[in-house]
Short mmCIF file of C-alpha atoms in Angstrom, two decimals:
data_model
loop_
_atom_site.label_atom_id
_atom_site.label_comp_id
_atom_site.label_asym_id
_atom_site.label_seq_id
_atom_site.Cartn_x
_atom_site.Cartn_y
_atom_site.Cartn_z
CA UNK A 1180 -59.53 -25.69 -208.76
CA UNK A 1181 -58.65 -22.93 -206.12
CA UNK A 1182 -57.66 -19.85 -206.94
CA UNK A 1183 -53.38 -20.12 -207.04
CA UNK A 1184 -51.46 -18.57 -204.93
CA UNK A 1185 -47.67 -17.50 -204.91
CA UNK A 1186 -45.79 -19.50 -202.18
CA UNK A 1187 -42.01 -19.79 -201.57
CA UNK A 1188 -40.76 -23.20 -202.38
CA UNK A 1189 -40.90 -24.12 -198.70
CA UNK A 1190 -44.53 -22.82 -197.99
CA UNK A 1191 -45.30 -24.96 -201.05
CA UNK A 1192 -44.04 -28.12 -200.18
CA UNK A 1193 -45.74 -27.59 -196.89
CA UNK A 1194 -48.86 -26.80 -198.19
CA UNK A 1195 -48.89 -29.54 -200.55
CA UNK A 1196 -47.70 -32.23 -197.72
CA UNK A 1197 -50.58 -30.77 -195.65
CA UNK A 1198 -53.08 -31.42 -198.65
CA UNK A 1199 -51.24 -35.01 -198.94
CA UNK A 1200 -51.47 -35.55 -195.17
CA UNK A 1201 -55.36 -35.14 -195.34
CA UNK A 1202 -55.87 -36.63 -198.04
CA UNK A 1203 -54.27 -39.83 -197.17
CA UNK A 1204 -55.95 -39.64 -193.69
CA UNK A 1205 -59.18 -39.89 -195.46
CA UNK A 1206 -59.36 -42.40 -197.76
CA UNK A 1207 -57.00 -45.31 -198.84
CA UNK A 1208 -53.84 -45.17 -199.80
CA UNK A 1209 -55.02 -46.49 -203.84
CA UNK A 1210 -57.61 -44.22 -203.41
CA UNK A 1211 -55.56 -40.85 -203.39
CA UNK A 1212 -54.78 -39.76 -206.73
CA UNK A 1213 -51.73 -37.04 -207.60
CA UNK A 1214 -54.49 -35.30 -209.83
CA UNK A 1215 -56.59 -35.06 -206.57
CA UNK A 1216 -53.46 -33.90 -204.62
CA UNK A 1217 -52.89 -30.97 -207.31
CA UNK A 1218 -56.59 -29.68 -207.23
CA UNK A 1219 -56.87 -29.65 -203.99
CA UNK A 1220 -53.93 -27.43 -203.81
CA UNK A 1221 -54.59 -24.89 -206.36
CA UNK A 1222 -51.72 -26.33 -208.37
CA UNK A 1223 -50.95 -27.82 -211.38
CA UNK A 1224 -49.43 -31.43 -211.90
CA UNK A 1225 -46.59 -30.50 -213.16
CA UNK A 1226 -45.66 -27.92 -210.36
CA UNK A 1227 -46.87 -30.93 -207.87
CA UNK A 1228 -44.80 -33.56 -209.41
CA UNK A 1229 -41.63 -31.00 -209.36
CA UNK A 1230 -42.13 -31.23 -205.47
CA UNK A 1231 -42.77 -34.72 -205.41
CA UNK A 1232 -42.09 -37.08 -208.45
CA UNK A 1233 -44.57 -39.65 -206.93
CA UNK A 1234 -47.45 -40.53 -204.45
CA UNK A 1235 -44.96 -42.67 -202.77
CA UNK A 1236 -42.70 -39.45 -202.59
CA UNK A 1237 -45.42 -37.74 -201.01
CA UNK A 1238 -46.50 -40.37 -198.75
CA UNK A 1239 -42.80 -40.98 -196.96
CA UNK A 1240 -43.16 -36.85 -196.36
CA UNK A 1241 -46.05 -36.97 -194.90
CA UNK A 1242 -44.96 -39.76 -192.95
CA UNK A 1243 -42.14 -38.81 -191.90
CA UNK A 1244 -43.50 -35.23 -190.65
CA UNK A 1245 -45.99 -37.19 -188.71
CA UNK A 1246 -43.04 -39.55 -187.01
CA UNK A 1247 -40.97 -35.99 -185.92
CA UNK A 1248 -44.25 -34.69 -184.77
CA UNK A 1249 -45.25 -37.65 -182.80
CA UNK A 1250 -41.65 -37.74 -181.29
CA UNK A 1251 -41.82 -33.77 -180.14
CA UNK A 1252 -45.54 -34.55 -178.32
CA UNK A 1253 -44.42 -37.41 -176.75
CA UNK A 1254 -42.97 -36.15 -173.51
CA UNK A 1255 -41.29 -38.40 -171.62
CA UNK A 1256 -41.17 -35.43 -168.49
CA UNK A 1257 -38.61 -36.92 -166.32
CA UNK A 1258 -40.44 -35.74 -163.61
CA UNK A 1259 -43.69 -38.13 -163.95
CA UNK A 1260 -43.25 -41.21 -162.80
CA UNK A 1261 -42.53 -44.32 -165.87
CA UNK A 1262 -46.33 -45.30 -165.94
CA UNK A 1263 -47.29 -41.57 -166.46
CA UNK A 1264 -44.74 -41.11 -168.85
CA UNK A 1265 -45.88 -44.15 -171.30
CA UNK A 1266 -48.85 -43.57 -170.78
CA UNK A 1267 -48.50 -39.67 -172.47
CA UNK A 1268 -46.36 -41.38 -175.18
CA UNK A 1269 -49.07 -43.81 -175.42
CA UNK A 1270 -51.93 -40.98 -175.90
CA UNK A 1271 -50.15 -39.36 -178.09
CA UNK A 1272 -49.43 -41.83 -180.64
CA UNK A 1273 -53.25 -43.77 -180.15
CA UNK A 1274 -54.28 -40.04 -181.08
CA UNK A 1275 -52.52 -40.16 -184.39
CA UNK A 1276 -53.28 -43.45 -185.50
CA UNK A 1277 -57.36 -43.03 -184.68
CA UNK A 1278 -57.53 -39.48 -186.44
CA UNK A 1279 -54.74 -40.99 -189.01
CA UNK A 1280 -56.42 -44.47 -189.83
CA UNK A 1281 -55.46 -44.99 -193.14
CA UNK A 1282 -52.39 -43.40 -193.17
CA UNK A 1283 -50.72 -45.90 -190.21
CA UNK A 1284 -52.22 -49.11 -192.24
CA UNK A 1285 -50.66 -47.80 -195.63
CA UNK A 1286 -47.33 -47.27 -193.99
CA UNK A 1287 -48.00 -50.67 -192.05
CA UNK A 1288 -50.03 -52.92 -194.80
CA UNK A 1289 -49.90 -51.45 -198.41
CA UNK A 1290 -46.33 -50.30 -198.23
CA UNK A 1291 -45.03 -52.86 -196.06
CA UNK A 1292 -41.64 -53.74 -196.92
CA UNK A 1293 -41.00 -50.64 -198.44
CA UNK A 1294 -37.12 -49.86 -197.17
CA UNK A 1295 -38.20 -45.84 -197.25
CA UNK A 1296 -41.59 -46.29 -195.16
CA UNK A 1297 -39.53 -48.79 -192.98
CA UNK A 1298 -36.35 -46.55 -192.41
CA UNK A 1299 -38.28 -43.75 -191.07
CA UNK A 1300 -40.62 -46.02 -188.65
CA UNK A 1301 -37.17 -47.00 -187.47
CA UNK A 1302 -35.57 -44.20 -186.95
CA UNK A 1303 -38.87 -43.37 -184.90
CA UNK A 1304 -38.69 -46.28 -182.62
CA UNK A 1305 -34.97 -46.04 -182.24
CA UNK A 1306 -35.01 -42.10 -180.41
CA UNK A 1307 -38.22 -43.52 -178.75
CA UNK A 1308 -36.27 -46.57 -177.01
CA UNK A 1309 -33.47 -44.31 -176.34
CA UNK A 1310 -35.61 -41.56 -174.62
CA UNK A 1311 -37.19 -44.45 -172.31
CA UNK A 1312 -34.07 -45.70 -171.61
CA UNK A 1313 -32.67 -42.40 -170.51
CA UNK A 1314 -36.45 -42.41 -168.42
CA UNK A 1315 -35.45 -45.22 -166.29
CA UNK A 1316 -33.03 -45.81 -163.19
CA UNK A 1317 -29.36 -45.96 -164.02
CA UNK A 1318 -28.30 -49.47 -164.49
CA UNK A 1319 -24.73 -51.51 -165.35
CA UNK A 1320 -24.14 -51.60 -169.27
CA UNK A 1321 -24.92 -55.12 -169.19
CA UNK A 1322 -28.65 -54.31 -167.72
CA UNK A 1323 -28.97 -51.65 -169.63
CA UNK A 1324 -27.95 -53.72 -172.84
CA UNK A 1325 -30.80 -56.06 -171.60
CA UNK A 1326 -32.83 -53.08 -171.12
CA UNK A 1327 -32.51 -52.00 -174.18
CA UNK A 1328 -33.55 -55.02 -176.31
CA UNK A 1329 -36.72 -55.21 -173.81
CA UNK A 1330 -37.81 -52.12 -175.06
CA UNK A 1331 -36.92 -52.59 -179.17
CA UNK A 1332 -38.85 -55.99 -178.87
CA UNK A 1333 -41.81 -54.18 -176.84
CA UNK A 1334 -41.84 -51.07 -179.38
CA UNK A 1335 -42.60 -53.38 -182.42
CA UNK A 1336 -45.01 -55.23 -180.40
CA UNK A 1337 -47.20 -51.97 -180.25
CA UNK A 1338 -46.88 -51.50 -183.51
CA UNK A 1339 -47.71 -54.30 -184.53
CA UNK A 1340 -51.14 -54.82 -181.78
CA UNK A 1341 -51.99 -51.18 -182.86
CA UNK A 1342 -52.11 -51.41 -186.56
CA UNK A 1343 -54.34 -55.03 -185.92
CA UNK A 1344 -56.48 -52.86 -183.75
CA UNK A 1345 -56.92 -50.32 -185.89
CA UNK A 1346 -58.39 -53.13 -188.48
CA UNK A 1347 -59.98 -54.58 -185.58
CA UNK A 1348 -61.12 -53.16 -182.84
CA UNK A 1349 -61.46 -55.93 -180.66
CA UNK A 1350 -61.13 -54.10 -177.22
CA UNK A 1351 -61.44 -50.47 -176.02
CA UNK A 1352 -59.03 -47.40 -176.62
CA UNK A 1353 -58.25 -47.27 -173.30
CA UNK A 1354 -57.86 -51.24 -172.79
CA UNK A 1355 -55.20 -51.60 -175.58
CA UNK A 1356 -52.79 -48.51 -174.02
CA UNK A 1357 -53.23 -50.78 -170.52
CA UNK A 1358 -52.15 -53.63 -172.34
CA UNK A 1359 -49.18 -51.89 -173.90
CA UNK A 1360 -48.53 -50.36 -171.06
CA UNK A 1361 -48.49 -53.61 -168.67
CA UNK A 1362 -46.56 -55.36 -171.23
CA UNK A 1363 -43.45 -53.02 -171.07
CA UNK A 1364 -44.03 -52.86 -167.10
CA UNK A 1365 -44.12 -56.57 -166.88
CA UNK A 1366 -41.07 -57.16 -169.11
CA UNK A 1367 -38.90 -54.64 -166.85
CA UNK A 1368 -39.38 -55.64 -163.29
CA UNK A 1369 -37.44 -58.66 -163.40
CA UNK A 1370 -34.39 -56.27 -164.59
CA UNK A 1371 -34.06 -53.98 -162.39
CA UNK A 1372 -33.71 -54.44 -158.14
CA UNK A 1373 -36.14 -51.94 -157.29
CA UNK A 1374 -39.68 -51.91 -159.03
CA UNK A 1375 -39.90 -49.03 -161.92
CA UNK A 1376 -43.32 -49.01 -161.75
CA UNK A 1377 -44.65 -49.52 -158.25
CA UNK A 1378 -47.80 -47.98 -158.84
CA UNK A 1379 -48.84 -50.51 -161.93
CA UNK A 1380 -51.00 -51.73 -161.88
CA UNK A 1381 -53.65 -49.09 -160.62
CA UNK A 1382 -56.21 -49.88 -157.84
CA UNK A 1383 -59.60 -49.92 -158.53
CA UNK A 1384 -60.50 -46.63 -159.36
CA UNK A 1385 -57.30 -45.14 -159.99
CA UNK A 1386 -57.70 -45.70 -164.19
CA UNK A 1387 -55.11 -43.66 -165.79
CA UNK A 1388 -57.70 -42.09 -167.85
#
């Protein structure tokens, strides 16, 4: 075990959510063991457990720092045009779940169901429809209620084709975003009088990268 060292209660919990985050990035979720958690943190179990009573506590922190992180990176810069902008949101989240593996298919496999794990994915997908919304062209509340539900149905459908993909790679990095990214593009268009996304798809050699 490491040498302790005297934290503040907040530095601790941070440290230990950073050990937990690494951890659980590593190896499966039934794989990471408190014990582990504790050694690799210079602490004992019994200081670990008064920070988190359980691995599940531990998990839904890490988690949940990962979903406020993800939602800070992804930009949504008013001034790129819709395709750039999911695109960066994309990239930003395919980043995570790649270096995060088996992290995003505990929260999305082993703790399916789970009403903590759920609440914060969410709460995630709820400010990420609402900052696309605010992305695109001012509509009439009854487009923009349509709108709306376009993009909560298309959110859940990249979760769901990214955790699959993540078990399965059956295309390339770069060919899922495109398909994620046509997908919410193709759903749009008939919603709104002038195209959102004029440039989608990109000519042959224009790849967005």
């Amino acid at each position: 075990m490491p040498p302790r060292r005297r934290l503040s209660p907040a530095d601790r919990h941070a440290q230990l959510r950073a050990v937990g985050a690494r951890l659980f990035a590593a190896r499966p979720y039934d794989d990471v063991l408190m014990e582990e958690v504790a050694e690799e943190a210079g602490v004992s179990r019994a200081l670990l457990y008064r920070h988190f009573p359980s691995k599940h506590a531990l998990f839904a922190a890490v988690y949940e720092e990962a979903a406020d992180r993800l939602l800070a990176e992804t930009r949504l810069d008013p001034a790129d045009s819709l395709v750039e902008q999911l695109t960066q949101g994309m990239d930003v989240h395919l980043d995570y779940f790649v270096a995060n593996r088996n992290a995003v298919l505990a929260a999305n496999r082993v703790l399916a169901g789970d009403p903590v794990i759920q609440t914060i994915m969410t709460n995630e997908l709820d400010a990420l429809r609402a900052r696309l919304l605010a992305a695109l062209p001012p509509v009439d509340a009854p487009t923009r209620e349509a709108v709306s539900g376009v993009l909560k149905s298309w959110l859940v459908f990249v979760q769901v084709l990214c955790v699959d993909w993540l078990t399965h790679e059956t295309c390339t990095r770069t060919e899922l975003r495109d398909v994620c990214v046509g997908a919410v593009v193709g759903a749009l268009r008939p919603l709104f009088a002038e195209d959102p996304a004029p440039e989608w798809p990109p000519r042959a050699g224009d790849a967005q990268g």
